[in-house]
Coordinates of C-alpha atoms in Angstrom, one line a residue:
Chain F
M1431 CA 0.1 -0.1 0.1
T1432 CA 1.4 3.2 -0.9
T1433 CA 1.2 6.3 1.5
I1434 CA 0.4 9.5 -0.4
I1435 CA 1.5 12.3 1.6
D1436 CA -1.4 14.7 2.4
G1437 CA 0.8 18.1 2.4
K1438 CA -2.1 20.0 3.5
A1439 CA -2.9 18.4 6.7
V1440 CA 1.1 18.4 7.5
A1441 CA 1.1 21.8 6.8
A1442 CA -2.2 22.6 9.1
S1443 CA -0.4 20.9 11.9
I1444 CA 2.2 22.9 11.8
I1445 CA 0.2 26.2 11.5
G1446 CA -1.6 25.2 14.5
A1447 CA 1.8 24.7 16.7
I1448 CA 2.9 27.9 15.3
K1449 CA -0.2 29.7 16.2
G1450 CA 0.7 28.0 19.7
A1451 CA 4.3 29.2 19.8
N1452 CA 3.3 32.7 18.9
A1453 CA 0.5 32.9 21.6
A1454 CA 3.2 31.8 23.7
L1455 CA 5.6 34.4 23.2
R1456 CA 2.9 36.9 23.1
A1457 CA 2.1 35.5 27.2
Q1458 CA 5.6 35.6 27.8
T1459 CA 6.8 38.9 26.4
G1460 CA 4.0 40.7 25.1
K1461 CA 5.3 40.6 21.5
K1462 CA 3.7 39.0 18.5
T1463 CA 5.9 37.4 16.1
G1464 CA 6.2 40.7 13.8
L1465 CA 6.9 39.7 9.9
A1466 CA 7.6 42.2 6.9
V1467 CA 6.8 41.4 3.5
I1468 CA 8.2 43.3 0.8
I1469 CA 6.8 43.4 -2.7
V1470 CA 8.2 45.9 -5.7
G1471 CA 5.9 46.2 -9.0
D1472 CA 2.6 44.9 -10.1
D1473 CA 3.5 41.2 -11.3
P1474 CA 0.2 39.4 -11.1
A1475 CA 1.7 36.3 -9.6
S1476 CA 3.8 37.9 -7.3
H1477 CA 0.8 39.9 -5.6
A1478 CA -1.0 36.6 -5.3
Y1479 CA 2.2 34.7 -3.2
V1480 CA 2.7 37.7 -1.1
G1481 CA -1.2 37.9 -0.2
A1482 CA -1.0 34.0 0.7
K1483 CA 1.6 35.1 3.1
S1484 CA 0.2 37.9 4.6
R1485 CA -2.8 36.4 5.1
M1486 CA -1.4 33.1 6.7
A1487 CA 0.9 35.5 8.8
K1488 CA -2.5 36.7 10.1
E1489 CA -3.8 33.7 10.6
C1490 CA -0.8 32.8 12.9
G1491 CA -1.6 36.0 15.1
F1492 CA 1.6 37.8 13.7
F1493 CA 2.5 41.3 13.3
S1494 CA 2.2 41.2 9.6
V1495 CA 3.1 44.3 7.6
Q1496 CA 3.0 44.4 3.8
H1497 CA 5.2 47.2 2.2
T1498 CA 4.0 47.5 -1.5
L1499 CA 6.4 49.3 -3.3
P1500 CA 6.0 50.7 -7.2
K1501 CA 7.9 49.5 -10.2
E1502 CA 10.1 52.7 -10.2
T1503 CA 11.4 52.0 -6.9
T1504 CA 15.1 52.7 -6.6
Q1505 CA 17.9 50.4 -5.5
D1506 CA 18.7 53.0 -2.7
Q1507 CA 15.1 53.3 -1.7
L1508 CA 14.4 49.7 -1.3
A1509 CA 17.9 49.2 0.6
A1510 CA 16.9 52.1 3.2
L1511 CA 13.4 50.1 3.5
V1512 CA 15.7 47.2 4.3
H1513 CA 17.5 48.8 6.5
K1514 CA 14.8 50.3 8.6
L1515 CA 13.2 47.0 9.0
N1516 CA 16.7 45.7 9.9
G1517 CA 16.6 48.0 13.1
D1518 CA 13.0 47.6 14.1
D1519 CA 12.7 45.3 17.4
G1520 CA 9.0 44.5 16.3
I1521 CA 9.8 43.0 12.7
H1522 CA 11.5 39.3 13.3
G1523 CA 11.3 38.5 9.8
I1524 CA 11.9 40.0 6.6
L1525 CA 10.7 38.9 3.0
V1526 CA 11.5 40.4 -0.3
Q1527 CA 9.4 38.9 -2.7
L1528 CA 11.2 37.5 -6.0
P1529 CA 11.7 38.4 -8.7
L1530 CA 12.4 42.2 -8.2
P1531 CA 12.1 44.3 -11.5
Q1532 CA 14.9 43.9 -13.6
H1533 CA 16.5 47.5 -12.8
L1534 CA 17.3 46.3 -9.1
D1535 CA 19.8 44.2 -7.9
A1536 CA 18.4 41.5 -6.0
E1537 CA 21.2 39.6 -4.9
T1538 CA 22.6 42.7 -2.9
I1539 CA 19.0 43.6 -1.2
I1540 CA 19.1 40.0 0.0
Q1541 CA 21.8 39.9 1.2
S1542 CA 21.7 43.3 3.3
I1543 CA 18.9 41.8 5.5
R1544 CA 20.3 40.9 8.9
P1545 CA 20.9 37.0 8.9
E1546 CA 18.7 36.6 11.9
K1547 CA 15.7 38.6 10.1
D1548 CA 16.2 36.5 6.7
V1549 CA 13.1 34.1 7.1
D1550 CA 13.5 33.1 3.5
G1551 CA 16.9 31.7 4.2
L1552 CA 18.7 33.3 1.4
H1553 CA 21.4 35.3 3.0
V1554 CA 25.1 33.7 2.7
A1555 CA 25.5 33.6 6.2
N1556 CA 22.3 31.6 6.5
A1557 CA 23.5 29.2 3.4
G1558 CA 27.3 29.0 5.2
K1559 CA 25.4 27.8 8.6
L1560 CA 23.6 25.3 6.9
A1561 CA 26.2 23.9 4.6
T1562 CA 28.6 23.3 7.9
G1563 CA 25.8 21.8 9.8
D1564 CA 24.8 24.6 12.2
L1565 CA 21.0 24.1 12.2
K1566 CA 20.6 25.6 15.7
T1567 CA 21.3 29.3 14.6
G1568 CA 20.7 29.7 10.9
L1569 CA 17.5 29.7 8.9
I1570 CA 16.6 27.3 6.5
S1571 CA 15.3 28.0 2.9
C1572 CA 11.7 27.1 3.4
T1573 CA 10.8 24.3 0.6
P1574 CA 13.9 22.4 1.8
A1575 CA 13.1 22.8 5.2
G1576 CA 9.2 21.5 4.3
A1577 CA 10.6 18.5 2.2
M1578 CA 12.7 17.6 5.4
V1579 CA 9.3 17.3 7.8
F1580 CA 8.4 14.5 5.2
V1581 CA 11.2 12.7 5.1
S1582 CA 11.8 12.7 8.9
R1583 CA 8.3 11.8 9.6
V1584 CA 8.9 8.6 7.3
H1585 CA 12.1 7.5 8.3
G1586 CA 12.5 9.4 11.4
R1587 CA 15.4 12.0 12.3
D1588 CA 18.4 9.3 11.4
L1589 CA 19.0 8.6 7.8
S1590 CA 22.0 6.2 8.3
G1591 CA 22.6 3.4 6.0
L1592 CA 19.6 5.3 3.6
N1593 CA 20.8 6.4 0.2
A1594 CA 19.1 9.5 -1.2
V1595 CA 19.4 11.1 -4.4
V1596 CA 18.1 14.4 -5.0
I1597 CA 17.8 15.9 -8.8
G1598 CA 18.7 19.5 -9.2
R1599 CA 21.3 21.3 -7.8
S1600 CA 19.5 25.2 -7.3
N1601 CA 20.5 27.0 -4.1
L1602 CA 16.9 27.6 -3.4
F1603 CA 16.3 23.9 -3.2
G1604 CA 19.0 21.3 -4.1
K1605 CA 21.6 22.2 -2.3
P1606 CA 20.5 23.1 0.6
M1607 CA 18.1 19.7 0.8
A1608 CA 21.4 17.8 0.1
Q1609 CA 23.1 19.4 2.9
L1610 CA 19.9 18.5 5.1
L1611 CA 20.1 14.9 4.2
L1612 CA 23.6 14.8 4.6
N1613 CA 23.1 15.9 8.1
A1614 CA 20.6 13.6 9.1
N1615 CA 23.5 11.0 7.7
A1616 CA 21.9 9.8 4.9
T1617 CA 24.4 9.0 1.9
V1618 CA 23.5 11.9 -0.7
T1619 CA 23.9 12.1 -4.7
I1620 CA 23.2 15.3 -6.0
A1621 CA 22.3 14.9 -9.8
H1622 CA 21.1 17.3 -12.2
S1623 CA 21.2 18.1 -15.9
R1624 CA 24.7 17.4 -16.8
T1625 CA 24.2 13.7 -15.0
K1626 CA 24.6 10.4 -17.2
D1627 CA 22.3 7.5 -16.7
L1628 CA 20.0 9.4 -14.4
S1629 CA 17.5 7.1 -14.2
S1630 CA 20.0 4.2 -12.9
I1631 CA 21.5 6.7 -9.9
C1632 CA 17.8 7.6 -8.9
H1633 CA 17.0 3.4 -9.3
N1634 CA 19.5 3.3 -5.9
A1635 CA 17.6 5.7 -4.0
D1636 CA 16.1 5.1 -0.8
I1637 CA 14.7 8.7 -0.8
L1638 CA 14.2 10.2 -4.2
V1639 CA 13.7 14.1 -4.1
A1640 CA 13.0 15.5 -7.7
A1641 CA 13.3 19.3 -8.2
V1642 CA 14.0 20.1 -11.7
G1643 CA 10.9 21.5 -13.3
R1644 CA 10.4 19.0 -16.1
P1645 CA 7.1 17.9 -16.0
E1646 CA 6.7 14.2 -15.2
M1647 CA 10.0 13.2 -16.0
V1648 CA 10.7 10.6 -13.0
K1649 CA 9.4 7.5 -14.6
A1650 CA 8.1 4.2 -12.6
E1651 CA 11.3 2.3 -13.7
W1652 CA 13.7 4.9 -12.3
V1653 CA 12.1 4.2 -8.4
K1654 CA 13.4 1.8 -6.2
P1655 CA 10.9 -0.2 -5.1
G1656 CA 9.5 0.9 -1.8
A1657 CA 11.3 4.3 -2.0
T1658 CA 10.4 7.3 -0.6
V1659 CA 9.6 10.0 -3.3
I1660 CA 9.3 13.9 -2.8
D1661 CA 8.2 15.5 -5.5
V1662 CA 9.4 19.3 -5.7
G1663 CA 8.5 20.3 -9.0
I1664 CA 5.6 22.4 -10.0
N1665 CA 4.9 22.4 -13.6
R1666 CA 1.6 24.2 -15.7
V1667 CA 0.7 21.6 -18.7
A1668 CA -2.0 21.6 -21.2
A1669 CA -4.8 19.2 -20.0
P1670 CA -7.0 18.7 -23.1
E1671 CA -9.0 16.2 -20.9
K1672 CA -10.5 19.3 -19.2
G1673 CA -11.5 20.9 -22.5
E1674 CA -9.7 23.1 -25.0
N1675 CA -6.9 25.7 -23.4
N1676 CA -7.3 24.2 -20.0
T1677 CA -4.1 23.7 -17.8
K1678 CA -3.1 21.4 -15.2
L1679 CA -0.5 21.4 -12.3
V1680 CA 2.0 18.3 -12.4
G1681 CA 5.3 17.5 -10.6
D1682 CA 8.5 16.3 -12.0
V1683 CA 7.5 12.8 -10.9
A1684 CA 4.9 10.8 -13.2
L1685 CA 2.7 10.3 -10.2
A1686 CA 0.3 7.5 -11.2
E1687 CA 2.8 5.1 -12.7
C1688 CA 5.6 5.8 -9.8
A1689 CA 3.0 5.9 -7.0
P1690 CA 2.7 1.8 -7.2
V1691 CA 6.5 1.2 -7.0
A1692 CA 6.8 3.7 -4.1
S1693 CA 6.5 3.0 -0.4
V1694 CA 5.6 6.8 0.0
I1695 CA 5.2 9.7 -2.2
T1696 CA 4.1 13.4 -2.6
P1697 CA 1.3 14.5 -5.0
V1698 CA 1.7 18.0 -6.9
P1699 CA -0.3 19.6 -6.0
G1700 CA -0.9 18.9 -2.6
G1701 CA 2.6 17.7 -1.5
V1702 CA 5.5 19.8 -0.6
G1703 CA 3.8 23.2 -2.1
P1704 CA 1.7 23.8 1.2
M1705 CA 4.8 23.1 3.2
T1706 CA 6.6 26.2 2.1
I1707 CA 4.6 28.7 3.5
A1708 CA 4.2 26.9 6.5
M1709 CA 7.7 26.8 6.9
L1710 CA 8.3 30.4 6.4
M1711 CA 5.8 31.2 9.0
A1712 CA 8.1 28.5 11.4
N1713 CA 11.0 30.4 10.7
S1714 CA 9.4 33.9 11.4
V1715 CA 8.2 32.7 14.9
I1716 CA 11.8 30.8 15.5
A1717 CA 13.4 34.4 14.7
A1718 CA 10.7 35.8 16.6
H1719 CA 12.0 33.4 19.9
R1720 CA 15.9 33.6 19.0
A1721 CA 15.0 37.5 19.2
T1722 CA 13.9 37.1 22.6
S1723 CA 16.2 34.6 23.6
L1724 CA 13.4 32.2 24.3
K1725 CA 13.0 28.5 23.6
V1726 CA 10.8 27.6 20.8
P1727 CA 8.0 25.4 22.4
K1728 CA 8.6 21.8 22.0
R1729 CA 5.1 21.3 20.1
L1730 CA 6.7 23.1 17.3
S1731 CA 10.2 22.0 17.4
T1732 CA 9.1 18.4 17.6
L1733 CA 7.0 18.8 14.4
L1734 CA 9.6 20.3 12.8
L1735 CA 12.3 17.8 13.7
A1736 CA 14.6 20.9 13.3
E1737 CA 15.5 22.5 16.4
Chain V
M338 CA 49.7 2.9 -17.3
T339 CA 48.6 4.6 -13.9
T340 CA 49.9 8.1 -13.8
I341 CA 51.0 8.8 -9.9
I342 CA 50.6 12.4 -9.3
D343 CA 53.8 14.7 -7.9
G344 CA 52.4 16.8 -5.5
K345 CA 55.5 18.3 -4.8
A346 CA 55.9 19.5 -8.7
V347 CA 52.3 20.5 -9.0
A348 CA 52.6 22.6 -5.7
A349 CA 56.2 24.3 -7.0
S350 CA 54.2 25.1 -10.4
I351 CA 51.5 27.0 -8.1
I352 CA 54.4 28.9 -5.8
G353 CA 56.3 29.9 -8.6
A354 CA 53.1 31.6 -10.5
I355 CA 52.4 33.2 -7.0
K356 CA 55.7 34.5 -6.9
G357 CA 55.2 36.0 -10.1
A358 CA 51.8 37.4 -8.8
N359 CA 53.4 38.9 -5.9
A360 CA 55.9 40.6 -7.8
A361 CA 53.5 42.2 -9.9
L362 CA 51.7 43.2 -7.1
R363 CA 54.2 44.5 -5.8
A364 CA 55.5 46.3 -9.3
Q365 CA 51.8 47.9 -9.8
T366 CA 50.7 48.9 -6.0
G367 CA 54.5 49.0 -4.1
K368 CA 52.7 46.5 -1.7
K369 CA 53.4 43.1 -1.4
T370 CA 50.8 40.5 -0.1
G371 CA 50.7 40.5 3.8
L372 CA 50.1 37.2 5.4
A373 CA 50.2 37.2 9.5
V374 CA 50.2 34.0 11.0
I375 CA 49.0 33.5 14.8
I376 CA 49.9 30.6 17.0
V377 CA 49.3 30.1 20.8
G378 CA 50.9 27.9 23.1
D379 CA 53.6 25.6 22.3
D380 CA 52.2 22.4 20.8
P381 CA 55.3 21.3 18.9
A382 CA 53.5 20.2 15.8
S383 CA 51.7 23.3 15.1
H384 CA 54.8 25.3 15.5
A385 CA 56.6 23.2 13.1
Y386 CA 53.0 23.7 10.6
V387 CA 53.2 27.5 11.4
G388 CA 57.0 27.6 10.9
A389 CA 56.4 26.1 7.4
K390 CA 53.8 28.2 6.5
S391 CA 55.8 31.5 7.5
R392 CA 59.0 30.1 5.7
M393 CA 57.2 29.5 2.5
A394 CA 55.3 33.1 2.7
K395 CA 58.9 34.5 2.8
E396 CA 59.9 32.5 -0.1
C397 CA 57.0 33.8 -2.2
G398 CA 58.1 37.0 -1.4
F399 CA 55.3 38.3 0.7
F400 CA 55.4 40.3 4.0
S401 CA 55.1 37.7 6.6
V402 CA 54.2 38.3 10.2
Q403 CA 53.9 35.5 13.0
H404 CA 52.3 36.5 16.3
T405 CA 53.7 33.9 18.9
L406 CA 51.3 34.2 21.9
P407 CA 51.7 32.2 24.9
K408 CA 49.2 29.6 26.1
E409 CA 47.9 32.0 28.6
T410 CA 46.6 34.1 26.1
T411 CA 43.0 35.0 27.2
Q412 CA 40.1 35.3 24.4
D413 CA 40.1 38.9 24.6
Q414 CA 43.4 39.3 23.9
L415 CA 43.4 36.9 20.9
A416 CA 40.2 38.6 19.7
A417 CA 42.3 42.3 19.9
L418 CA 44.6 40.8 17.7
V419 CA 42.4 39.6 15.4
H420 CA 40.5 42.6 15.3
K421 CA 43.9 44.9 15.1
L422 CA 45.0 42.7 11.7
N423 CA 41.5 43.1 10.6
G424 CA 42.3 47.0 10.5
D425 CA 45.7 46.3 8.8
D426 CA 45.9 47.6 5.4
G427 CA 49.3 45.6 5.1
I428 CA 47.8 42.5 5.8
H429 CA 45.8 40.2 3.3
G430 CA 45.5 37.5 4.9
I431 CA 45.1 36.3 8.8
L432 CA 46.1 32.7 9.7
V433 CA 44.9 31.5 13.2
Q434 CA 46.7 27.9 13.4
L435 CA 44.7 25.4 15.2
P436 CA 43.7 23.7 17.4
L437 CA 43.8 26.6 20.1
P438 CA 44.3 26.1 23.7
Q439 CA 41.0 24.5 25.4
H440 CA 40.4 28.0 27.1
L441 CA 39.8 29.2 23.5
D442 CA 36.8 29.4 21.9
A443 CA 38.3 28.9 18.5
E444 CA 34.8 29.5 16.4
T445 CA 34.3 32.7 17.5
I446 CA 37.9 33.8 16.8
I447 CA 37.6 32.2 13.7
Q448 CA 34.1 34.0 12.6
S449 CA 35.6 37.3 13.9
I450 CA 38.3 36.9 10.6
R451 CA 37.3 39.4 8.0
P452 CA 35.9 36.8 5.4
E453 CA 37.9 38.6 2.9
K454 CA 41.0 38.1 5.0
D455 CA 40.1 34.4 5.7
V456 CA 43.0 32.8 3.9
D457 CA 42.0 29.4 5.5
G458 CA 38.6 29.6 4.2
L459 CA 37.0 28.9 7.4
H460 CA 34.3 31.8 7.8
V461 CA 30.8 30.7 7.7
A462 CA 30.6 33.7 4.9
N463 CA 33.1 31.9 2.7
A464 CA 31.3 28.4 3.3
G465 CA 28.2 30.2 2.4
K466 CA 30.2 31.5 -0.9
L467 CA 31.3 28.0 -1.8
A468 CA 27.9 26.4 -1.2
T469 CA 26.1 28.3 -3.3
G470 CA 28.4 28.5 -6.2
D471 CA 30.1 32.0 -5.7
L472 CA 33.9 31.1 -6.4
K473 CA 34.4 34.6 -7.6
T474 CA 34.6 36.5 -4.2
G475 CA 35.2 33.8 -1.4
L476 CA 38.1 32.3 -0.3
I477 CA 38.1 28.1 -0.5
S478 CA 39.3 26.0 2.1
C479 CA 43.2 25.3 1.1
T480 CA 42.9 21.5 0.9
P481 CA 39.8 20.8 -0.9
A482 CA 41.3 23.4 -3.3
G483 CA 44.3 21.7 -4.2
A484 CA 42.5 18.2 -4.5
M485 CA 40.5 20.1 -7.2
V486 CA 43.7 21.5 -8.9
F487 CA 44.6 17.4 -9.5
V488 CA 41.1 16.9 -10.5
S489 CA 41.0 19.8 -13.0
R490 CA 44.4 18.9 -14.2
V491 CA 42.9 15.3 -15.1
H492 CA 39.5 15.8 -16.3
G493 CA 39.6 19.7 -17.3
R494 CA 37.3 22.2 -15.8
D495 CA 34.0 20.3 -16.9
L496 CA 33.0 17.2 -15.2
S497 CA 29.8 16.6 -16.7
G498 CA 28.9 13.1 -17.0
L499 CA 31.6 12.1 -14.3
N500 CA 30.4 10.4 -11.2
A501 CA 32.7 11.6 -8.2
V502 CA 32.6 10.2 -4.9
V503 CA 33.8 11.7 -1.5
I504 CA 34.3 9.6 1.4
G505 CA 33.9 12.0 4.5
R506 CA 31.7 15.2 5.2
S507 CA 34.2 17.0 7.6
N508 CA 33.4 20.8 7.0
L509 CA 37.1 21.4 6.4
F510 CA 37.6 19.0 3.6
G511 CA 34.3 16.6 2.4
K512 CA 31.6 19.4 2.0
P513 CA 33.8 21.7 0.1
M514 CA 35.6 18.9 -1.9
A515 CA 31.7 17.9 -2.6
Q516 CA 30.6 21.6 -3.9
L517 CA 33.8 22.3 -5.7
L518 CA 33.2 18.9 -7.9
L519 CA 29.5 19.7 -8.1
N520 CA 30.2 23.2 -9.4
A521 CA 32.4 21.5 -12.0
N522 CA 28.9 19.9 -13.1
A523 CA 30.4 16.1 -11.8
T524 CA 27.3 14.1 -10.2
V525 CA 28.6 14.0 -6.7
T526 CA 27.9 11.4 -4.0
I527 CA 29.0 12.4 -0.3
A528 CA 29.6 9.0 1.8
H529 CA 30.9 8.5 5.1
S530 CA 31.0 6.4 8.4
R531 CA 27.0 5.7 8.3
T532 CA 27.1 4.9 4.4
K533 CA 25.9 1.4 3.7
D534 CA 27.8 -0.6 1.5
L535 CA 30.7 1.9 0.7
S536 CA 32.6 -0.4 -1.5
S537 CA 29.8 -0.4 -4.1
I538 CA 29.5 3.1 -4.0
C539 CA 33.0 3.9 -4.4
H540 CA 33.0 1.2 -7.2
N541 CA 30.7 3.8 -9.5
A542 CA 33.1 6.5 -8.7
D543 CA 34.9 8.0 -12.2
I544 CA 36.7 10.4 -9.5
L545 CA 37.3 8.9 -5.7
V546 CA 38.3 11.4 -3.2
A547 CA 39.0 9.9 0.1
A548 CA 39.2 11.8 3.3
V549 CA 38.3 9.4 6.4
G550 CA 41.8 9.5 8.4
R551 CA 41.5 5.4 8.3
P552 CA 44.6 3.8 7.3
E553 CA 44.4 2.0 3.9
M554 CA 40.7 1.8 4.0
V555 CA 40.4 2.0 0.2
K556 CA 41.0 -1.3 -1.2
A557 CA 41.6 -2.0 -4.9
E558 CA 38.2 -3.7 -5.6
W559 CA 36.5 -0.7 -4.3
V560 CA 38.0 1.2 -7.3
K561 CA 36.4 1.5 -10.6
P562 CA 38.7 0.8 -13.5
G563 CA 40.5 3.8 -14.9
A564 CA 39.4 6.0 -12.4
T565 CA 41.1 9.1 -10.7
V566 CA 41.9 8.5 -7.0
I567 CA 42.9 11.1 -4.8
D568 CA 44.0 10.5 -1.0
V569 CA 43.4 13.2 1.2
G570 CA 44.1 10.9 4.5
I571 CA 47.5 11.2 6.5
N572 CA 47.6 8.2 8.8
R573 CA 50.9 7.6 10.9
V574 CA 51.0 3.8 11.2
A575 CA 53.6 1.3 12.7
A576 CA 56.4 0.0 10.1
P577 CA 58.4 -2.7 11.5
E578 CA 60.1 -3.3 8.3
K579 CA 61.9 0.2 9.0
G580 CA 63.0 -1.3 12.3
E581 CA 61.3 -1.5 15.5
N582 CA 59.5 1.4 16.9
N583 CA 59.4 3.1 13.4
T584 CA 56.4 4.3 11.7
K585 CA 55.6 5.5 8.4
L586 CA 52.7 8.0 6.8
V587 CA 49.7 6.2 4.6
G588 CA 46.9 7.8 3.3
D589 CA 43.4 6.3 3.3
V590 CA 43.8 4.3 0.1
A591 CA 46.2 1.1 -0.4
L592 CA 48.4 2.5 -2.7
A593 CA 50.1 -0.5 -4.1
E594 CA 47.1 -2.6 -4.8
C595 CA 44.9 0.2 -6.0
A596 CA 47.1 2.0 -8.4
P597 CA 47.0 -0.5 -10.9
V598 CA 43.4 -0.3 -11.2
A599 CA 43.2 3.7 -11.1
S600 CA 44.3 5.3 -14.0
V601 CA 45.5 8.6 -11.9
I602 CA 46.0 8.3 -8.4
T603 CA 47.9 10.6 -5.8
P604 CA 50.6 9.1 -3.4
V605 CA 50.8 9.6 0.4
P606 CA 53.1 11.5 1.2
G607 CA 53.8 13.6 -1.4
G608 CA 50.0 14.2 -3.3
V609 CA 47.7 16.4 -1.4
G610 CA 49.9 17.4 1.0
P611 CA 52.3 19.8 -0.2
M612 CA 49.3 21.6 -2.2
T613 CA 47.6 22.9 1.0
I614 CA 50.6 25.1 2.0
A615 CA 50.5 26.4 -2.0
M616 CA 46.8 27.0 -1.9
L617 CA 47.2 28.8 1.3
M618 CA 49.8 31.0 -0.7
A619 CA 47.5 31.4 -3.4
N620 CA 44.3 32.3 -1.1
S621 CA 46.9 34.9 0.2
V622 CA 48.0 36.7 -3.1
I623 CA 44.2 36.6 -4.6
A624 CA 43.2 38.2 -1.3
A625 CA 45.9 40.7 -1.8
H626 CA 44.7 41.5 -5.2
R627 CA 41.2 41.5 -4.2
A628 CA 42.3 44.1 -1.7
T629 CA 43.5 46.4 -4.6
S630 CA 41.2 45.5 -6.9
L631 CA 43.9 44.2 -9.6
K632 CA 43.1 41.2 -11.5
V633 CA 45.2 38.0 -10.4
P634 CA 47.7 37.4 -13.3
K635 CA 46.1 34.6 -15.8
R636 CA 49.0 32.6 -15.3
L637 CA 48.3 31.8 -11.4
S638 CA 44.5 31.8 -12.1
T639 CA 44.8 29.1 -15.0
L640 CA 47.0 27.0 -12.8
L641 CA 44.1 27.4 -10.2
L642 CA 41.5 26.8 -12.4
A643 CA 39.7 28.7 -10.0
E644 CA 39.1 32.5 -10.4

């Protein structure tokens, strides 16, 4: 029997624990978790994402601020806002929605966020902490952190003796995911577009994580029988079966054919997707606890299997 | 025919290019590369290492300063010295010899070195840059950088389609080595003490890098015929054949039996070992060029295959 992970349910349990943690923080310090989200320009998709994040922050009971800047915003103006938020004691997390308009240098802006407030886990100091196995003081990129929650729920915290294969080597997902798996004692292979004989490398994986952005690339014969398969891809493809010009979302894994081979698999949509926003909220409440030198409540840290 | 890499010869060619780069820097700016080495206490092995580094810095034509502090040095005193060197325009590289006496917090000291002067590549900002593939502005840990020079000499800069296996996952070597190989497009597996069936994982490696500290652990049947084998282990073992109580150095690879299977292999001693100090000098002269906004001469950057 294959288990299809319900990402929405897992995310909801984490959000529940975050609400509790935020309430406890408020009871002890009089302060809520403060999350500032910055969006520049009027890309509709970015506005939809930011709206969802701000709503979720409010649902968690956070002090949530959204800074909506016109697309003509200059580098100096944006830098000044980040600088102000860096110094604001009421703000524990700062998120700059990407992509920024082309005339802005996103990297410089991201690196100007104080690492302790970098709830997206994009600052080089946070990348360095994760790369060197320091999970106690850094903030971890949200999507790999969410994928890792699934892995830990299936296999526990210690992955000794298990082979993990991550397909994809982006800084946002593949590399941090590999580091998290390695930190949990898995033997980790990072495969990518330049890998030869990808299917046979994947077939060796007890834990297979796909993040390449190629619709349904991973086929049944790539999957080791009994493997745990985590699908991080989100690809929009034509869905003529739903009528002309209709589309649907699929992952990087051919779910229907891989599910019977795998022991555990995540669907798209409804798998890793809902976890990303939950982990953003988790990073924010963790940052707030650290800022006030309080321990994150056990209920949340156990769910995250992280702190 | 197996090629046994002569690490001393490769290191000497790099040192030659470093001398040239330092001389050119001096001609253009009036400044030499400045390297400060700090040693605390009187551990004989540490003094031997530091002596070798200081001598090599002088041989390269650097401005070389050695700070020898008594073992009673306090954290504050050591921190004050690093702070002073951080602000000294004549010093481009700062090296704190490890281990420090037990009463000192080495991690805090290392992280207080300005990343641009962290020629050992141990600062979290340098780890983060390497982890995210930024090799242009960071400084890379010397031993993996040296091992990578060997790999590049054999296979070129682009390792697309090659499987690399790194045994060992230390922050000093295994992790940065894996990141360098990944950055060069290899498919990379990181194996370690918790890996199951290590021999068959190694047997899949076109490039096998061993850094575990277990004498002659890698056997002939672990090596894929024609592989490149890089041995980073340095283990002192009994050598009764040299007479009673005598010892010798061996690597993590059983050289005599693996050499006929491999296509290229590094010996111990005389393989990776001599490269570490050469790469420390390379990092120093690179840091000096960056501090003065000059380009590293092509002869050196080509040899390092890095910049």
